């Protein structure tokens, strides 16, 4: 039986689907965090150069990857909202921004904590670090711009432009370690292989999936509130069981 | 080396756990609480609007 995916691009149907998916994503995220951190702290060996400090990567790398990808997804949704004028796309972009900003902050924070014992400084104006900081500012700018305009549809259009223009920063973050001579190390995991211990790879991959599942769960929960808020004048909202009670 | 430098080198695991993982999970907890609060408030607003509409 073919699934009509376009059906779920309408807030009416997506609201219910999101509600059903949130517990699955949330519980899976919690389990995978526990497994990933167990492997990361109790199975993965100590690094011969960085000692125990390298264990920060199990949260630093996933949060950095997610902060970049969420921005691209947010810009994609914002562009769809701008071009096709679809309601749910703009709502999704609005819901993604705070989570993306938090992941960018966690990436910078944990990076600083790793930088102090390894480089001797919490912060350096390195290309990778600076472009990630700009990403955080882009998220905050998107949130602030959206909140500053009362009419949600106008706010969607204005902030969509910022999201689309800002997406140019994501490849800059990713390739900064290749384009410039940076203090930040290059990619450890490449298509050609990696020199990392297998337990380190497993821990990082599992926490990456856990972070993704957490991000999806919290974004779906946020978008449900946005749908409720924006569609509050419609009949289907007043007929929802949670509104009737 | 100041006191913090010495402490982090003597207690690397505590430094990593408290400094990065505890902070990250605290941020996640705050975000979840904010999302739940937002839903509660939005539902209250929608119910108030519905009640106001019923009275008209």
Short mmCIF file of C-alpha atoms in Angstrom, two decimals:
data_model
loop_
_atom_site.label_atom_id
_atom_site.label_comp_id
_atom_site.label_asym_id
_atom_site.label_seq_id
_atom_site.Cartn_x
_atom_site.Cartn_y
_atom_site.Cartn_z
CA UNK A 1 0.00 0.00 0.00
CA UNK A 2 1.51 3.30 -1.09
CA UNK A 3 1.73 6.07 1.49
CA UNK A 4 0.58 9.49 0.37
CA UNK A 5 3.39 11.61 1.87
CA UNK A 6 1.82 14.87 0.64
CA UNK A 7 -1.01 14.17 3.06
CA UNK A 8 1.41 14.87 5.92
CA UNK A 9 2.47 18.24 4.52
CA UNK A 10 -0.78 19.70 5.87
CA UNK A 11 -0.77 20.86 9.53
CA UNK A 12 -4.07 19.00 10.16
CA UNK A 13 -2.59 15.56 9.46
CA UNK A 14 1.00 16.32 10.52
CA UNK A 15 -0.12 17.42 14.01
CA UNK A 16 -1.42 13.93 14.86
CA UNK A 17 1.49 12.13 13.21
CA UNK A 18 4.04 14.25 15.13
CA UNK A 19 2.24 13.50 18.40
CA UNK A 20 2.51 9.76 17.75
CA UNK A 21 6.21 9.93 16.77
CA UNK A 22 7.54 12.06 19.67
CA UNK A 23 7.62 9.27 22.34
CA UNK A 24 9.37 6.86 19.95
CA UNK A 25 12.08 9.36 19.08
CA UNK A 26 12.43 10.55 22.70
CA UNK A 27 12.72 7.09 24.26
CA UNK A 28 15.09 5.87 21.52
CA UNK A 29 17.28 8.94 22.08
CA UNK A 30 17.48 8.29 25.85
CA UNK A 31 18.42 4.62 25.32
CA UNK A 32 21.05 5.44 22.70
CA UNK A 33 22.55 8.21 24.85
CA UNK A 34 22.95 5.70 27.70
CA UNK A 35 24.53 3.06 25.39
CA UNK A 36 26.76 5.58 23.59
CA UNK A 37 28.05 7.15 26.79
CA UNK A 38 28.64 3.74 28.36
CA UNK A 39 30.83 2.75 25.39
CA UNK A 40 32.43 6.20 25.33
CA UNK A 41 33.40 6.21 29.01
CA UNK A 42 33.83 2.54 29.93
CA UNK A 43 34.76 0.67 26.73
CA UNK A 44 36.69 3.17 24.58
CA UNK A 45 40.39 3.32 25.55
CA UNK A 46 42.24 6.40 26.74
CA UNK A 47 43.83 8.39 23.91
CA UNK A 48 47.61 8.18 23.94
CA UNK A 49 48.04 11.91 23.22
CA UNK A 50 44.95 13.62 24.66
CA UNK A 51 44.38 11.37 27.67
CA UNK A 52 40.81 11.43 29.02
CA UNK A 53 40.04 14.88 27.58
CA UNK A 54 39.28 13.44 24.15
CA UNK A 55 36.03 11.95 25.58
CA UNK A 56 34.45 15.37 25.01
CA UNK A 57 34.19 14.43 21.30
CA UNK A 58 31.22 12.13 21.99
CA UNK A 59 29.08 15.24 22.55
CA UNK A 60 31.17 17.86 20.71
CA UNK A 61 31.27 16.18 17.28
CA UNK A 62 27.55 15.17 17.18
CA UNK A 63 26.42 18.63 18.30
CA UNK A 64 28.66 20.32 15.70
CA UNK A 65 27.38 18.08 12.89
CA UNK A 66 23.75 18.55 13.95
CA UNK A 67 24.07 22.34 14.31
CA UNK A 68 25.23 22.52 10.66
CA UNK A 69 22.71 20.07 9.24
CA UNK A 70 19.81 21.62 11.17
CA UNK A 71 20.67 24.99 9.66
CA UNK A 72 20.52 23.54 6.14
CA UNK A 73 17.23 21.78 6.93
CA UNK A 74 15.85 25.01 8.44
CA UNK A 75 16.93 26.98 5.35
CA UNK A 76 15.38 24.29 3.12
CA UNK A 77 12.04 24.48 4.94
CA UNK A 78 12.20 28.30 4.93
CA UNK A 79 12.86 28.29 1.18
CA UNK A 80 9.94 25.91 0.58
CA UNK A 81 7.70 28.19 2.64
CA UNK A 82 8.88 31.21 0.67
CA UNK A 83 8.56 29.62 -2.79
CA UNK A 84 5.48 27.40 -2.41
CA UNK A 85 3.81 29.35 0.41
CA UNK A 86 3.24 26.12 2.35
CA UNK A 87 2.21 26.73 5.94
CA UNK A 88 3.90 23.73 7.54
CA UNK A 89 7.31 24.45 5.95
CA UNK A 90 7.58 27.84 7.65
CA UNK A 91 6.35 26.37 10.93
CA UNK A 92 9.03 23.67 10.74
CA UNK A 93 11.75 26.25 10.05
CA UNK A 94 10.61 28.26 13.10
CA UNK A 95 10.61 25.10 15.24
CA UNK A 96 14.11 24.03 14.16
CA UNK A 97 15.87 27.34 14.95
CA UNK A 98 16.01 27.14 18.80
CA UNK A 99 17.25 23.53 18.77
CA UNK A 100 19.86 24.39 16.15
CA UNK A 101 21.02 27.35 18.23
CA UNK A 102 21.35 25.14 21.33
CA UNK A 103 23.40 22.55 19.44
CA UNK A 104 25.65 25.32 18.07
CA UNK A 105 26.09 26.62 21.63
CA UNK A 106 26.89 23.11 22.97
CA UNK A 107 29.40 22.67 20.14
CA UNK A 108 31.17 25.93 21.04
CA UNK A 109 31.00 25.28 24.78
CA UNK A 110 32.39 21.75 24.63
CA UNK A 111 34.98 22.88 22.07
CA UNK A 112 36.19 25.52 24.53
CA UNK A 113 36.40 22.90 27.27
CA UNK A 114 38.52 20.70 25.03
CA UNK A 115 40.62 23.64 23.82
CA UNK A 116 41.77 24.72 27.27
CA UNK A 117 43.71 21.55 28.20
CA UNK A 118 44.81 20.82 24.60
CA UNK A 119 45.66 24.26 23.20
CA UNK A 120 46.03 26.17 26.46
CA UNK A 121 43.19 28.57 25.50
CA UNK A 122 39.40 28.50 25.81
CA UNK A 123 39.04 30.36 22.53
CA UNK A 124 41.13 31.27 19.49
CA UNK A 125 39.95 33.22 16.45
CA UNK A 126 40.40 30.16 14.28
CA UNK A 127 38.38 29.83 11.02
CA UNK A 128 36.42 26.77 12.22
CA UNK A 129 35.57 28.26 15.62
CA UNK A 130 34.71 31.70 14.22
CA UNK A 131 32.46 30.31 11.47
CA UNK A 132 30.64 28.13 14.05
CA UNK A 133 30.16 31.24 16.22
CA UNK A 134 28.69 33.01 13.17
CA UNK A 135 26.32 30.03 12.79
CA UNK A 136 25.10 30.59 16.35
CA UNK A 137 24.58 34.29 15.59
CA UNK A 138 22.66 33.38 12.41
CA UNK A 139 20.33 31.15 14.43
CA UNK A 140 19.85 33.87 17.03
CA UNK A 141 19.31 36.45 14.28
CA UNK A 142 16.67 34.23 12.66
CA UNK A 143 14.85 33.78 16.00
CA UNK A 144 15.05 37.51 16.83
CA UNK A 145 13.89 38.60 13.37
CA UNK A 146 10.96 36.18 13.43
CA UNK A 147 9.93 37.32 16.90
CA UNK A 148 10.16 41.02 16.02
CA UNK A 149 7.41 40.89 13.35
CA UNK A 150 3.85 40.46 14.64
CA UNK A 151 2.29 39.01 11.48
CA UNK A 152 3.54 35.38 11.35
CA UNK A 153 3.37 35.10 7.54
CA UNK A 154 5.43 38.28 7.08
CA UNK A 155 7.82 37.09 9.80
CA UNK A 156 8.18 33.77 7.93
CA UNK A 157 9.09 35.53 4.67
CA UNK A 158 11.58 37.96 6.22
CA UNK A 159 13.36 35.35 8.32
CA UNK A 160 13.36 32.87 5.40
CA UNK A 161 15.58 35.25 3.44
CA UNK A 162 18.03 35.43 6.36
CA UNK A 163 18.05 31.62 6.66
CA UNK A 164 18.69 31.14 2.93
CA UNK A 165 21.48 33.76 2.76
CA UNK A 166 23.05 32.41 5.97
CA UNK A 167 23.24 28.87 4.60
CA UNK A 168 26.40 29.91 2.71
CA UNK A 169 28.14 29.75 6.10
CA UNK A 170 27.65 25.97 6.46
CA UNK A 171 30.11 24.90 3.70
CA UNK A 172 32.50 27.54 5.06
CA UNK A 173 32.40 25.82 8.48
CA UNK A 174 32.88 22.38 6.96
CA UNK A 175 35.72 23.27 4.57
CA UNK A 176 37.40 25.87 6.83
CA UNK A 177 39.95 23.30 8.04
CA UNK A 178 40.95 22.61 4.43
CA UNK A 179 40.81 26.14 3.05
CA UNK A 180 42.78 27.81 5.83
CA UNK A 181 45.67 26.84 8.04
CA UNK A 182 43.63 26.32 11.22
CA UNK A 183 44.47 25.29 14.75
CA UNK A 184 41.34 23.11 14.71
CA UNK A 185 42.16 19.64 13.46
CA UNK A 186 40.83 18.29 10.17
CA UNK A 187 38.26 15.50 9.83
CA UNK A 188 39.29 12.32 11.62
CA UNK A 189 36.63 10.23 9.89
CA UNK A 190 36.98 10.33 6.09
CA UNK A 191 35.50 8.34 3.23
CA UNK A 192 38.90 6.68 2.85
CA UNK A 193 38.80 5.40 6.44
CA UNK A 194 39.75 6.47 9.95
CA UNK A 195 42.55 5.91 12.44
CA UNK A 196 40.12 5.98 15.39
CA UNK A 197 39.69 2.96 17.66
CA UNK A 198 36.53 1.02 16.81
CA UNK A 199 34.98 1.64 20.27
CA UNK A 200 35.50 5.40 19.84
CA UNK A 201 33.79 5.24 16.42
CA UNK A 202 30.88 3.25 17.87
CA UNK A 203 30.41 5.67 20.78
CA UNK A 204 30.51 8.70 18.51
CA UNK A 205 28.12 7.18 15.96
CA UNK A 206 25.63 6.11 18.66
CA UNK A 207 25.65 9.51 20.39
CA UNK A 208 25.27 11.17 16.97
CA UNK A 209 22.12 9.11 16.30
CA UNK A 210 20.90 9.84 19.86
CA UNK A 211 21.37 13.57 19.32
CA UNK A 212 19.48 13.37 16.01
CA UNK A 213 16.57 11.51 17.62
CA UNK A 214 16.48 13.99 20.51
CA UNK A 215 16.51 16.92 18.05
CA UNK A 216 13.68 15.42 15.97
CA UNK A 217 11.57 14.72 19.09
CA UNK A 218 11.93 18.21 20.50
CA UNK A 219 11.37 19.87 17.08
CA UNK A 220 8.19 17.84 16.54
CA UNK A 221 6.95 18.82 20.02
CA UNK A 222 7.69 22.49 19.31
CA UNK A 223 6.04 22.46 15.89
CA UNK A 224 2.86 21.03 17.45
CA UNK A 225 2.64 24.10 19.69
CA UNK A 226 3.27 26.38 16.71
CA UNK A 227 0.51 24.61 14.73
CA UNK A 228 -1.87 25.01 17.70
CA UNK A 229 -1.01 28.69 18.00
CA UNK A 230 -1.31 29.55 14.30
CA UNK A 231 -4.33 27.42 13.49
CA UNK A 232 -6.25 28.29 16.66
CA UNK A 233 -9.06 29.95 14.69
CA UNK A 234 -9.77 26.80 12.68
CA UNK A 235 -12.49 24.28 13.45
CA UNK A 236 -10.19 21.23 13.53
CA UNK A 237 -8.19 22.71 16.40
CA UNK A 238 -11.28 23.27 18.56
CA UNK A 239 -12.30 19.66 17.89
CA UNK A 240 -8.99 18.19 19.13
CA UNK A 241 -9.44 15.99 22.25
CA UNK A 242 -6.74 17.91 24.19
CA UNK A 243 -8.52 21.21 23.45
CA UNK A 244 -11.99 19.86 24.30
CA UNK A 245 -10.88 18.61 27.76
CA UNK B 1 49.40 27.29 35.71
CA UNK B 2 46.47 28.50 37.75
CA UNK B 3 44.29 26.44 40.10
CA UNK B 4 41.79 25.41 37.43
CA UNK B 5 44.53 24.15 35.10
CA UNK B 6 46.00 22.00 37.85
CA UNK B 7 42.57 20.71 38.93
CA UNK B 8 41.51 19.73 35.38
CA UNK B 9 44.73 17.82 34.80
CA UNK B 10 44.35 15.96 38.10
CA UNK B 11 40.63 15.22 37.51
CA UNK B 12 40.16 14.92 33.75
CA UNK B 13 37.06 12.68 33.86
CA UNK B 14 35.27 14.96 36.36
CA UNK B 15 36.21 17.95 34.20
CA UNK B 16 34.82 16.27 31.05
CA UNK B 17 31.63 14.97 32.71
CA UNK B 18 30.74 18.11 34.67
CA UNK B 19 31.97 20.61 32.12
CA UNK B 20 30.54 19.18 28.92
CA UNK B 21 28.05 16.33 29.47
CA UNK B 22 26.33 17.77 32.56
CA UNK B 23 26.01 21.15 30.84
CA UNK B 24 24.71 19.59 27.60
CA UNK B 25 22.09 17.49 29.42
CA UNK B 26 21.09 20.48 31.54
CA UNK B 27 20.52 22.42 28.30
CA UNK B 28 18.44 19.53 26.93
CA UNK B 29 16.40 19.43 30.17
CA UNK B 30 15.76 23.20 30.01
CA UNK B 31 14.74 22.92 26.34
CA UNK B 32 12.31 20.06 27.09
CA UNK B 33 10.83 22.04 30.01
CA UNK B 34 10.40 25.12 27.77
CA UNK B 35 8.71 23.10 25.01
CA UNK B 36 6.32 21.50 27.54
CA UNK B 37 5.56 24.88 29.10
CA UNK B 38 4.90 26.39 25.66
CA UNK B 39 2.44 23.60 24.85
CA UNK B 40 0.64 24.05 28.18
CA UNK B 41 0.32 27.80 27.67
CA UNK B 42 -0.79 27.43 24.02
CA UNK B 43 -3.44 24.86 24.95
CA UNK B 44 -4.75 27.20 27.66
CA UNK B 45 -4.96 30.06 25.15
CA UNK B 46 -6.79 27.90 22.60
CA UNK B 47 -9.28 26.72 25.24
CA UNK B 48 -9.89 30.32 26.39
CA UNK B 49 -10.53 31.38 22.79
CA UNK B 50 -12.89 28.44 22.27
CA UNK B 51 -14.79 29.32 25.50
CA UNK B 52 -14.99 32.98 24.48
CA UNK B 53 -16.36 31.88 21.08
CA UNK B 54 -19.01 29.66 22.75
CA UNK B 55 -20.27 32.55 24.87
CA UNK B 56 -20.81 34.86 21.86
#
